[in-house]
């Protein structure tokens, strides 16, 4: 099950399922206490701590050429339409506090791509002028409202993002709302100097909060997204195995 449930809720569901099975097999056993170890064993196989997220059909570039598939959890640039910058927002509630992590499966077709966060709103066509994140090329730290890129970052190299994400690479995005920072990495590549970080993001907790904001360029570019546990940042996990 790809959907992430509240851990307490999931434990209750597993416990209830076991009780039903016991009741069906022995009339007297269902009144007995079920060992915690048994519940935890079932829980490990039932509970997957990540959520595949759909993309928004409302908050999308006015010149959008995205096709929606997999219950809107996958978007692909239409191959019959010429490439060009196209942004899209993940259809999820904005985050206003705490630390959050997303994984983006990316097929850039060796072209430009932006991984960013922004308010849940309709942005201008050139959304890199108002979204906070990075482009695939070194030096591209967004937003870039005029002729200057965002100056508050660690200067980490980003060349490997284009190399690894041409045909199905995965990028993690770790947003610390309270500390106003955004870290990104290609999954499996978290060595020193390979994790770009933006700092001094504006505090918009009282102004709507943050959502994931992505922009692609190439025809046939494709995206999938999952919300994952913070401790998984940079670790290889089997999330998009059915894609």
Coordinates of N, CA and C in Angstrom, one line a residue:
X1 N 0.9 -1.2 0.0 CA 0.0 0.0 0.0 C 0.9 1.2 0.0
X2 N 0.8 2.1 -1.0 CA 1.7 3.2 -1.2 C 1.3 4.4 -0.3
X3 N 0.0 4.5 0.1 CA -0.4 5.6 0.9 C 0.1 5.5 2.3
X4 N 0.6 6.6 2.8 CA 1.1 6.6 4.2 C 0.0 7.0 5.1
X5 N -0.2 6.2 6.1 CA -1.2 6.4 7.1 C -0.5 6.9 8.4
X6 N -1.4 7.6 9.2 CA -0.9 8.0 10.5 C -0.5 6.7 11.2
X7 N 0.7 6.7 11.9 CA 1.2 5.4 12.4 C 0.3 4.8 13.5
X8 N -0.3 5.7 14.3 CA -1.2 5.2 15.4 C -2.5 4.6 14.7
X9 N -3.0 5.2 13.7 CA -4.2 4.7 13.0 C -3.9 3.4 12.4
X10 N -2.7 3.3 11.7 CA -2.3 2.0 11.1 C -2.2 0.9 12.1
X11 N -1.6 1.2 13.2 CA -1.5 0.1 14.2 C -2.8 -0.4 14.7
X12 N -3.8 0.5 14.9 CA -5.2 0.1 15.3 C -5.8 -0.8 14.2
X13 N -5.6 -0.4 12.9 CA -6.2 -1.2 11.9 C -5.6 -2.6 11.8
X14 N -4.3 -2.7 12.0 CA -3.6 -4.0 12.0 C -4.1 -4.8 13.2
X15 N -4.2 -4.2 14.3 CA -4.7 -4.9 15.5 C -6.1 -5.4 15.3
X16 N -7.0 -4.6 14.7 CA -8.4 -5.0 14.5 C -8.4 -6.1 13.5
X17 N -7.6 -6.1 12.4 CA -7.6 -7.1 11.4 C -7.2 -8.5 12.1
X18 N -6.2 -8.5 13.0 CA -5.7 -9.7 13.6 C -6.9 -10.3 14.5
X19 N -7.6 -9.4 15.2 CA -8.7 -9.8 16.0 C -9.8 -10.5 15.2
X20 N -10.1 -9.9 14.0 CA -11.1 -10.5 13.2 C -10.7 -11.9 12.7
X21 N -9.4 -12.1 12.4 CA -8.9 -13.4 11.9 C -9.0 -14.4 13.0
X22 N -8.6 -14.0 14.2 CA -8.7 -14.9 15.4 C -10.1 -15.3 15.7
X23 N -11.0 -14.3 15.6 CA -12.4 -14.6 15.9 C -13.0 -15.6 14.9
X24 N -12.5 -15.5 13.7 CA -13.0 -16.5 12.7 C -12.5 -17.9 12.9
X25 N -11.4 -18.0 13.6 CA -10.8 -19.3 13.7 C -11.0 -20.0 15.1
X26 N -11.3 -19.1 16.1 CA -11.5 -19.7 17.4 C -12.4 -18.7 18.2
X27 N -13.5 -19.2 18.6 CA -14.5 -18.4 19.3 C -14.0 -17.8 20.6
X28 N -13.1 -18.5 21.2 CA -12.7 -18.0 22.6 C -11.4 -17.2 22.5
X29 N -10.6 -17.3 21.5 CA -9.3 -16.6 21.5 C -9.4 -15.1 21.3
X30 N -10.5 -14.7 20.7 CA -10.6 -13.2 20.3 C -10.7 -12.4 21.6
X31 N -11.0 -12.9 22.7 CA -11.1 -12.2 23.9 C -9.7 -12.1 24.6
X32 N -8.7 -12.8 24.1 CA -7.4 -12.8 24.8 C -6.6 -11.6 24.2
X33 N -5.6 -11.2 25.0 CA -4.7 -10.2 24.6 C -3.8 -10.7 23.5
X34 N -3.6 -9.9 22.4 CA -2.7 -10.2 21.3 C -1.3 -9.7 21.7
X35 N -0.3 -10.6 21.6 CA 1.0 -10.1 22.0 C 1.4 -8.9 21.1
X36 N 2.1 -8.0 21.7 CA 2.5 -6.8 20.9 C 3.5 -7.2 19.8
X37 N 4.3 -8.2 20.0 CA 5.2 -8.6 19.0 C 4.5 -9.0 17.7
X38 N 3.4 -9.7 17.9 CA 2.6 -10.2 16.7 C 2.0 -9.0 16.0
X39 N 1.5 -8.0 16.7 CA 0.9 -6.8 16.1 C 2.0 -6.1 15.3
X40 N 3.2 -5.9 15.9 CA 4.3 -5.2 15.3 C 4.8 -5.9 14.0
X41 N 4.8 -7.3 14.0 CA 5.2 -8.0 12.9 C 4.3 -7.8 11.7
X42 N 3.0 -7.8 11.9 CA 2.0 -7.5 10.9 C 2.1 -6.1 10.4
X43 N 2.4 -5.2 11.4 CA 2.5 -3.7 11.1 C 3.6 -3.5 10.1
X44 N 4.7 -4.2 10.3 CA 5.9 -3.9 9.4 C 5.5 -4.2 7.9
X45 N 4.6 -5.2 7.7 CA 4.3 -5.6 6.3 C 3.1 -4.7 5.8
X46 N 2.4 -4.1 6.7 CA 1.2 -3.3 6.3 C 1.5 -1.9 6.1
X47 N 2.3 -1.3 6.9 CA 2.6 0.1 7.0 C 3.8 0.6 6.1
X48 N 3.5 1.4 5.1 CA 4.6 1.9 4.3 C 4.7 3.4 4.6
X49 N 5.7 3.9 5.1 CA 5.8 5.3 5.6 C 6.1 6.4 4.5
X50 N 5.4 6.2 3.4 CA 5.5 7.2 2.4 C 4.2 7.4 1.6
X51 N 4.0 8.5 0.9 CA 2.8 8.8 0.2 C 3.1 9.2 -1.2
X52 N 2.6 8.5 -2.2 CA 2.7 9.0 -3.6 C 1.7 10.1 -3.7
X53 N 2.1 11.2 -4.2 CA 1.3 12.4 -4.3 C 0.8 12.7 -5.7
X54 N -0.4 13.2 -5.9 CA -0.9 13.6 -7.2 C -0.4 15.0 -7.5
X55 N -0.5 15.3 -8.8 CA -0.2 16.7 -9.3 C -1.5 17.5 -9.4
X56 N -1.4 18.8 -9.3 CA -2.5 19.6 -9.4 C -2.9 20.0 -10.8
X57 N -4.2 19.9 -11.1 CA -4.7 20.3 -12.4 C -5.1 21.8 -12.4
X58 N -5.2 22.3 -11.2 CA -5.6 23.7 -11.0 C -4.4 24.6 -11.0
X59 N -3.3 24.2 -10.3 CA -2.1 25.1 -10.2 C -1.1 24.5 -11.1
X60 N -1.1 24.9 -12.4 CA -0.3 24.4 -13.4 C -0.1 25.5 -14.4
X61 N 1.1 25.5 -15.1 CA 1.4 26.5 -16.1 C 0.3 26.8 -17.1
X62 N 0.0 28.1 -17.3 CA -1.0 28.4 -18.3 C -0.7 27.9 -19.7
X63 N 0.5 27.6 -20.0 CA 0.9 27.0 -21.2 C 1.2 25.5 -21.1
X64 N 0.5 24.9 -20.1 CA 0.9 23.5 -19.8 C 0.7 22.5 -20.9
X65 N 1.7 21.6 -21.0 CA 1.6 20.5 -22.0 C 1.7 19.2 -21.3
X66 N 1.3 19.1 -20.0 CA 1.4 17.9 -19.2 C 0.2 17.0 -19.5
X67 N 0.5 15.7 -19.6 CA -0.6 14.7 -19.6 C -0.5 14.0 -18.3
X68 N -1.7 13.8 -17.7 CA -1.9 13.2 -16.4 C -2.2 11.7 -16.5
X69 N -1.5 10.8 -15.7 CA -1.7 9.4 -15.7 C -1.5 8.9 -14.3
X70 N -1.8 7.6 -14.0 CA -1.6 7.0 -12.7 C -2.3 7.7 -11.6
X71 N -3.6 8.0 -11.8 CA -4.4 8.7 -10.9 C -3.8 10.1 -10.6
X72 N -3.3 10.7 -11.6 CA -2.7 12.0 -11.5 C -1.4 12.0 -10.7
X73 N -0.8 10.9 -10.5 CA 0.4 10.8 -9.7 C 1.6 10.8 -10.7
X74 N 1.4 10.9 -11.9 CA 2.5 11.0 -12.9 C 2.1 12.0 -14.0
X75 N 3.0 12.9 -14.3 CA 2.8 13.8 -15.4 C 3.9 13.7 -16.4
X76 N 3.5 13.8 -17.7 CA 4.5 13.6 -18.8 C 4.2 14.7 -19.8
X77 N 5.3 15.4 -20.3 CA 5.1 16.4 -21.3 C 4.7 15.8 -22.6
X78 N 3.7 16.4 -23.2 CA 3.1 15.9 -24.4 C 4.2 15.9 -25.5
X79 N 4.4 14.8 -26.2 CA 5.5 14.7 -27.2 C 5.1 15.5 -28.5
X80 N 3.9 15.8 -28.6 CA 3.5 16.5 -29.9 C 3.6 18.0 -29.8
X81 N 3.9 18.5 -28.5 CA 4.0 19.9 -28.3 C 5.5 20.3 -28.1
X82 N 5.9 21.3 -28.7 CA 7.3 21.8 -28.6 C 7.7 22.0 -27.1
X83 N 8.9 21.7 -26.8 CA 9.4 22.0 -25.4 C 9.5 23.4 -25.1
X84 N 9.7 23.7 -23.8 CA 9.7 25.0 -23.2 C 9.4 24.9 -21.8
X85 N 9.7 25.9 -21.0 CA 9.5 25.9 -19.6 C 8.0 25.7 -19.2
X86 N 7.7 24.7 -18.4 CA 6.4 24.4 -17.9 C 6.4 24.0 -16.5
X87 N 5.7 24.8 -15.6 CA 5.8 24.4 -14.2 C 4.5 23.7 -13.8
X88 N 4.6 23.0 -12.6 CA 3.4 22.4 -12.1 C 3.6 22.2 -10.6
X89 N 2.5 22.2 -9.8 CA 2.6 22.1 -8.3 C 2.0 20.8 -7.9
X90 N 2.5 20.2 -6.9 CA 2.0 19.0 -6.3 C 0.7 19.3 -5.5
X91 N -0.3 18.5 -5.7 CA -1.6 18.7 -5.1 C -1.6 18.2 -3.6
X92 N -1.1 19.0 -2.7 CA -1.0 18.6 -1.3 C -1.2 19.9 -0.5
X93 N -1.5 19.7 0.8 CA -1.6 20.8 1.7 C -0.3 21.5 1.9
X94 N -0.3 22.8 1.9 CA 1.0 23.5 2.2 C 1.5 23.2 3.6
X95 N 2.8 23.2 3.8 CA 3.4 23.0 5.1 C 3.8 24.4 5.7
X96 N 3.6 24.5 7.0 CA 3.8 25.8 7.6 C 4.7 25.7 8.8
X97 N 5.2 24.5 9.1 CA 6.1 24.4 10.2 C 6.8 23.0 10.1
X98 N 7.9 22.8 10.8 CA 8.6 21.5 10.9 C 9.5 21.2 9.7
X99 N 9.9 20.0 9.6 CA 10.8 19.5 8.6 C 10.1 18.5 7.7
X100 N 10.2 18.6 6.4 CA 9.5 17.8 5.4 C 10.4 17.4 4.3
X101 N 10.1 16.2 3.8 CA 11.0 15.6 2.7 C 10.2 15.0 1.6
X102 N 10.6 15.3 0.4 CA 9.9 14.8 -0.8 C 10.9 14.1 -1.7
X103 N 10.5 13.1 -2.4 CA 11.3 12.4 -3.4 C 10.7 12.6 -4.8
X104 N 11.5 13.1 -5.7 CA 11.0 13.3 -7.1 C 11.7 12.4 -8.1
X105 N 10.9 11.5 -8.7 CA 11.5 10.7 -9.8 C 11.4 11.6 -11.1
X106 N 12.6 11.7 -11.7 CA 12.7 12.7 -12.7 C 13.3 12.1 -14.0
X107 N 12.6 12.4 -15.1 CA 13.1 12.1 -16.5 C 13.2 13.4 -17.2
X108 N 14.4 14.0 -17.2 CA 14.6 15.4 -17.8 C 14.9 15.3 -19.3
X109 N 15.3 14.1 -19.8 CA 15.7 14.0 -21.2 C 16.9 14.8 -21.4
X110 N 17.8 14.9 -20.4 CA 19.1 15.7 -20.5 C 18.8 17.2 -20.7
X111 N 17.7 17.7 -20.3 CA 17.3 19.1 -20.5 C 17.2 19.8 -19.2
X112 N 16.8 21.0 -19.2 CA 16.7 21.9 -18.0 C 15.6 21.4 -17.1
X113 N 15.7 21.6 -15.8 CA 14.7 21.2 -14.8 C 14.9 22.0 -13.6
X114 N 13.9 22.4 -12.9 CA 13.9 23.1 -11.7 C 13.2 22.3 -10.6
X115 N 13.8 22.1 -9.5 CA 13.2 21.5 -8.3 C 13.1 22.7 -7.3
X116 N 11.9 23.0 -6.8 CA 11.7 24.1 -6.0 C 10.5 24.0 -5.0
X117 N 10.3 25.0 -4.2 CA 9.1 25.1 -3.3 C 8.6 26.5 -3.6
X118 N 7.3 26.7 -3.4 CA 6.7 27.9 -3.6 C 5.3 28.0 -2.9
X119 N 4.7 29.1 -2.8 CA 3.3 29.2 -2.3 C 2.4 28.4 -3.2
X120 N 1.3 28.0 -2.7 CA 0.3 27.3 -3.5 C -0.6 28.3 -4.2
X121 N -0.1 28.7 -5.4 CA -0.7 29.8 -6.1 C -0.4 29.6 -7.6
X122 N -1.1 30.4 -8.4 CA -0.8 30.4 -9.8 C 0.4 31.3 -10.1
X123 N 1.5 30.8 -10.5 CA 2.7 31.6 -10.7 C 2.7 32.1 -12.2
X124 N 3.6 33.0 -12.4 CA 3.8 33.5 -13.8 C 4.5 32.4 -14.6
X125 N 4.4 32.5 -15.9 CA 5.0 31.4 -16.7 C 6.4 31.1 -16.4
X126 N 7.2 32.2 -16.3 CA 8.6 32.0 -15.9 C 8.7 31.9 -14.3
X127 N 8.3 30.8 -13.8 CA 8.1 30.7 -12.3 C 9.4 30.7 -11.6
X128 N 10.5 30.5 -12.3 CA 11.8 30.6 -11.5 C 12.1 32.0 -11.0
X129 N 11.2 32.9 -11.4 CA 11.4 34.3 -10.8 C 10.8 34.4 -9.4
X130 N 10.0 33.4 -9.0 CA 9.4 33.5 -7.7 C 9.5 32.2 -6.8
X131 N 9.9 31.1 -7.4 CA 10.0 29.8 -6.7 C 11.4 29.7 -6.1
X132 N 11.6 29.0 -5.0 CA 12.9 28.8 -4.3 C 13.4 27.4 -4.5
X133 N 14.5 27.3 -5.2 CA 15.1 26.0 -5.5 C 16.3 26.1 -6.4
X134 N 16.5 25.0 -7.2 CA 17.7 25.0 -8.0 C 17.3 24.5 -9.4
X135 N 18.2 24.9 -10.4 CA 18.2 24.3 -11.7 C 19.3 23.3 -11.9
X136 N 19.3 22.6 -13.0 CA 20.2 21.5 -13.1 C 21.7 22.0 -13.3
X137 N 21.8 23.2 -13.8 CA 23.1 23.8 -14.1 C 23.7 24.5 -12.9
X138 N 25.0 24.4 -12.8 CA 25.7 25.2 -11.8 C 25.4 26.7 -11.9
X139 N 25.3 27.3 -10.8 CA 25.0 28.7 -10.8 C 23.5 29.1 -10.8
X140 N 22.6 28.1 -11.0 CA 21.2 28.3 -11.1 C 20.6 28.1 -9.7
X141 N 20.5 29.2 -8.9 CA 19.9 29.2 -7.6 C 18.7 30.1 -7.6
X142 N 17.5 29.6 -7.4 CA 16.3 30.4 -7.6 C 15.7 30.8 -6.3
X143 N 15.0 32.0 -6.3 CA 14.4 32.7 -7.4 C 15.4 33.6 -8.1
X144 N 15.1 34.0 -9.3 CA 15.9 34.9 -10.1 C 14.9 36.0 -10.7
X145 N 14.5 36.9 -9.8 CA 13.4 37.9 -10.2 C 13.9 38.8 -11.3
X146 N 15.2 39.2 -11.3 CA 15.7 40.1 -12.3 C 16.9 39.5 -13.0
X147 N 18.1 40.0 -12.8 CA 19.2 39.4 -13.4 C 20.1 38.7 -12.4
X148 N 19.7 38.6 -11.2 CA 20.6 38.0 -10.1 C 19.9 36.8 -9.5
X149 N 20.7 35.7 -9.4 CA 20.1 34.5 -8.7 C 20.1 34.7 -7.2
X150 N 19.4 33.8 -6.5 CA 19.3 33.8 -5.0 C 20.7 33.7 -4.5
X151 N 21.1 34.7 -3.6 CA 22.5 34.7 -3.2 C 22.8 33.8 -2.0
X152 N 21.8 33.4 -1.3 CA 22.0 32.6 0.0 C 22.0 31.1 -0.2
X153 N 23.2 30.6 -0.4 CA 23.3 29.1 -0.7 C 24.7 28.7 -0.4
X154 N 24.9 27.4 -0.4 CA 26.3 26.8 0.0 C 27.2 26.6 -1.2
X155 N 26.7 26.9 -2.4 CA 27.6 26.8 -3.6 C 27.9 25.4 -4.0
X156 N 27.2 24.4 -3.6 CA 27.5 23.0 -3.9 C 27.3 22.8 -5.4
X157 N 28.1 21.9 -6.0 CA 28.0 21.5 -7.4 C 26.6 20.8 -7.7
X158 N 26.1 21.1 -8.9 CA 24.8 20.6 -9.3 C 24.9 19.8 -10.6
X159 N 26.1 19.7 -11.2 CA 26.3 19.1 -12.5 C 25.8 17.7 -12.5
X160 N 25.9 16.9 -11.4 CA 25.5 15.5 -11.3 C 24.0 15.4 -11.4
X161 N 23.2 16.5 -11.1 CA 21.8 16.4 -11.2 C 21.3 16.1 -12.6
X162 N 21.9 16.7 -13.6 CA 21.6 16.5 -15.0 C 22.0 15.1 -15.4
X163 N 23.2 14.7 -15.0 CA 23.7 13.4 -15.4 C 22.9 12.3 -14.9
X164 N 22.4 12.4 -13.6 CA 21.7 11.3 -13.0 C 20.2 11.3 -13.3
X165 N 19.6 12.4 -13.7 CA 18.2 12.5 -13.8 C 17.6 12.5 -15.2
X166 N 18.4 12.2 -16.2 CA 18.0 12.2 -17.6 C 16.9 11.2 -17.8
X167 N 17.0 10.0 -17.2 CA 16.0 9.0 -17.5 C 15.6 8.2 -16.2
X168 N 15.1 8.9 -15.2 CA 14.5 8.2 -14.1 C 15.3 8.3 -12.8
X169 N 16.2 9.3 -12.7 CA 16.9 9.5 -11.5 C 16.0 10.1 -10.4
X170 N 16.4 10.1 -9.2 CA 15.5 10.6 -8.1 C 16.2 11.6 -7.3
X171 N 15.5 12.7 -7.0 CA 16.0 13.8 -6.2 C 15.2 14.0 -4.9
X172 N 15.9 14.1 -3.8 CA 15.2 14.4 -2.5 C 15.3 15.9 -2.2
X173 N 14.2 16.4 -1.6 CA 14.1 17.8 -1.2 C 13.7 17.8 0.2
X174 N 14.6 18.4 1.0 CA 14.4 18.5 2.5 C 14.2 19.9 2.9
X175 N 13.0 20.2 3.3 CA 12.6 21.6 3.6 C 12.5 21.7 5.1
X176 N 13.2 22.6 5.7 CA 13.1 23.0 7.2 C 12.4 24.3 7.2
X177 N 11.1 24.3 7.5 CA 10.3 25.5 7.5 C 10.8 26.4 8.6
X178 N 11.1 25.9 9.8 CA 11.4 26.7 10.9 C 12.8 27.4 10.8
X179 N 13.7 26.7 10.1 CA 15.1 27.2 9.9 C 15.2 27.9 8.6
X180 N 14.2 27.9 7.8 CA 14.1 28.6 6.5 C 15.3 28.1 5.6
X181 N 15.4 26.7 5.4 CA 16.4 26.2 4.6 C 15.8 25.1 3.7
X182 N 16.4 24.9 2.5 CA 16.0 23.8 1.6 C 17.3 23.1 1.1
X183 N 17.4 21.8 1.4 CA 18.5 21.0 0.9 C 18.0 20.0 -0.2
X184 N 18.8 19.7 -1.1 CA 18.5 18.8 -2.2 C 19.6 17.9 -2.5
X185 N 19.3 16.7 -2.9 CA 20.4 15.7 -3.3 C 19.9 14.7 -4.3
X186 N 20.7 14.2 -5.2 CA 20.4 13.1 -5.9 C 20.5 11.9 -5.0
X187 N 19.5 11.0 -5.0 CA 19.4 9.9 -4.1 C 20.7 9.0 -4.2
X188 N 21.3 8.8 -3.1 CA 22.5 8.0 -3.1 C 23.8 8.8 -3.2
X189 N 23.7 10.1 -3.4 CA 24.8 11.0 -3.6 C 24.8 12.2 -2.6
X190 N 25.2 11.9 -1.3 CA 25.1 12.8 -0.2 C 26.5 13.2 0.3
X191 N 27.5 12.9 -0.5 CA 28.9 13.3 0.0 C 29.0 14.8 0.1
X192 N 30.0 15.2 0.8 CA 30.3 16.7 1.0 C 30.5 17.3 -0.3
X193 N 29.8 18.5 -0.5 CA 29.9 19.2 -1.7 C 28.9 18.8 -2.8
X194 N 28.1 17.8 -2.5 CA 27.1 17.3 -3.5 C 25.7 17.6 -3.1
X195 N 25.5 18.3 -2.0 CA 24.1 18.6 -1.5 C 23.9 20.1 -1.5
X196 N 23.3 20.6 -2.5 CA 22.9 22.0 -2.6 C 22.0 22.4 -1.4
X197 N 22.2 23.6 -0.9 CA 21.4 24.1 0.2 C 21.1 25.6 0.0
X198 N 19.8 25.9 0.0 CA 19.4 27.3 0.0 C 19.1 27.7 1.5
X199 N 19.5 28.9 1.8 CA 19.3 29.4 3.2 C 18.5 30.8 3.1
X200 N 18.0 31.2 4.3 CA 17.3 32.4 4.4 C 16.1 32.5 3.5
X201 N 15.4 31.4 3.4 CA 14.1 31.4 2.7 C 13.1 32.3 3.5
X202 N 12.2 33.0 2.8 CA 11.3 33.8 3.6 C 10.4 33.0 4.5
X203 N 10.0 33.6 5.6 CA 9.0 32.9 6.5 C 7.6 33.2 6.0
X204 N 7.0 32.2 5.4 CA 5.6 32.4 4.9 C 4.6 31.5 5.6
X205 N 4.9 31.2 6.8 CA 4.0 30.3 7.6 C 2.7 30.9 7.8
X206 N 2.6 32.3 7.9 CA 1.3 33.0 8.1 C 0.8 33.5 6.8
X207 N 1.4 33.0 5.7 CA 1.0 33.5 4.4 C 0.8 32.3 3.4
X208 N 0.3 31.2 3.9 CA -0.1 30.1 3.1 C 0.8 28.9 3.1
X209 N 2.1 29.1 3.5 CA 3.0 27.9 3.6 C 3.6 27.5 2.2
X210 N 4.3 26.4 2.2 CA 5.1 25.9 1.1 C 4.5 24.7 0.5
X211 N 4.6 24.5 -0.9 CA 4.3 23.3 -1.6 C 5.4 23.0 -2.6
X212 N 5.4 21.8 -3.0 CA 6.4 21.4 -4.0 C 6.1 22.0 -5.4
X213 N 7.1 22.6 -6.0 CA 6.9 23.3 -7.3 C 8.0 22.9 -8.2
X214 N 7.6 22.3 -9.4 CA 8.6 21.7 -10.3 C 8.4 22.3 -11.7
X215 N 9.5 22.4 -12.4 CA 9.4 22.9 -13.8 C 10.3 22.1 -14.7
X216 N 9.8 21.8 -15.9 CA 10.6 21.0 -16.9 C 10.6 21.8 -18.2
X217 N 11.5 21.3 -19.0 CA 11.6 22.0 -20.3 C 11.4 21.1 -21.5
X218 N 11.9 19.9 -21.4 CA 11.9 19.0 -22.6 C 10.6 18.3 -22.9
X219 N 10.3 18.1 -24.2 CA 9.2 17.3 -24.6 C 9.5 15.9 -24.1
X220 N 8.4 15.2 -23.5 CA 8.5 13.9 -23.0 C 9.1 13.8 -21.6
X221 N 9.4 15.0 -21.0 CA 9.9 15.0 -19.6 C 8.8 14.4 -18.7
X222 N 9.2 13.7 -17.6 CA 8.2 13.0 -16.8 C 8.6 13.2 -15.3
X223 N 7.5 13.3 -14.5 CA 7.7 13.5 -13.0 C 6.8 12.6 -12.2
X224 N 7.3 12.1 -11.1 CA 6.5 11.4 -10.0 C 7.0 11.9 -8.7
X225 N 6.2 12.0 -7.7 CA 6.6 12.6 -6.4 C 6.0 11.7 -5.3
X226 N 6.8 11.6 -4.2 CA 6.3 11.0 -3.0 C 6.8 11.8 -1.8
X227 N 5.9 11.9 -0.8 CA 6.3 12.4 0.5 C 7.0 11.3 1.3
X228 N 8.2 11.5 1.9 CA 8.9 10.4 2.5 C 9.3 10.9 3.9
X229 N 9.7 9.9 4.8 CA 10.2 10.3 6.1 C 11.5 11.1 6.0
X230 N 11.7 12.0 6.9 CA 12.9 12.9 6.9 C 14.1 12.1 6.9
X231 N 14.1 11.0 7.7 CA 15.3 10.2 7.9 C 15.7 9.4 6.6
X232 N 14.9 9.4 5.6 CA 15.2 8.7 4.4 C 15.9 9.6 3.4
X233 N 16.2 10.9 3.7 CA 16.8 11.8 2.8 C 18.1 11.2 2.3
X234 N 18.2 11.1 1.0 CA 19.4 10.6 0.3 C 19.5 9.1 0.3
X235 N 18.7 8.3 1.0 CA 18.8 6.9 1.0 C 18.0 6.2 -0.1
X236 N 18.6 5.2 -0.7 CA 17.9 4.5 -1.8 C 16.8 3.7 -1.2
X237 N 15.6 3.9 -1.7 CA 14.4 3.1 -1.2 C 13.5 2.7 -2.4
X238 N 12.8 1.6 -2.3 CA 11.9 1.2 -3.4 C 10.6 1.8 -3.3
X239 N 10.4 3.0 -3.9 CA 9.2 3.8 -3.8 C 8.4 3.7 -5.1
X240 N 9.0 3.9 -6.2 CA 8.4 4.0 -7.5 C 8.5 2.7 -8.3
X241 N 8.5 1.5 -7.6 CA 8.8 0.3 -8.2 C 7.7 -0.2 -9.2
X242 N 6.5 0.4 -9.0 CA 5.4 0.0 -9.9 C 5.3 0.9 -11.1
X243 N 6.2 1.8 -11.3 CA 6.1 2.8 -12.3 C 6.9 2.4 -13.6

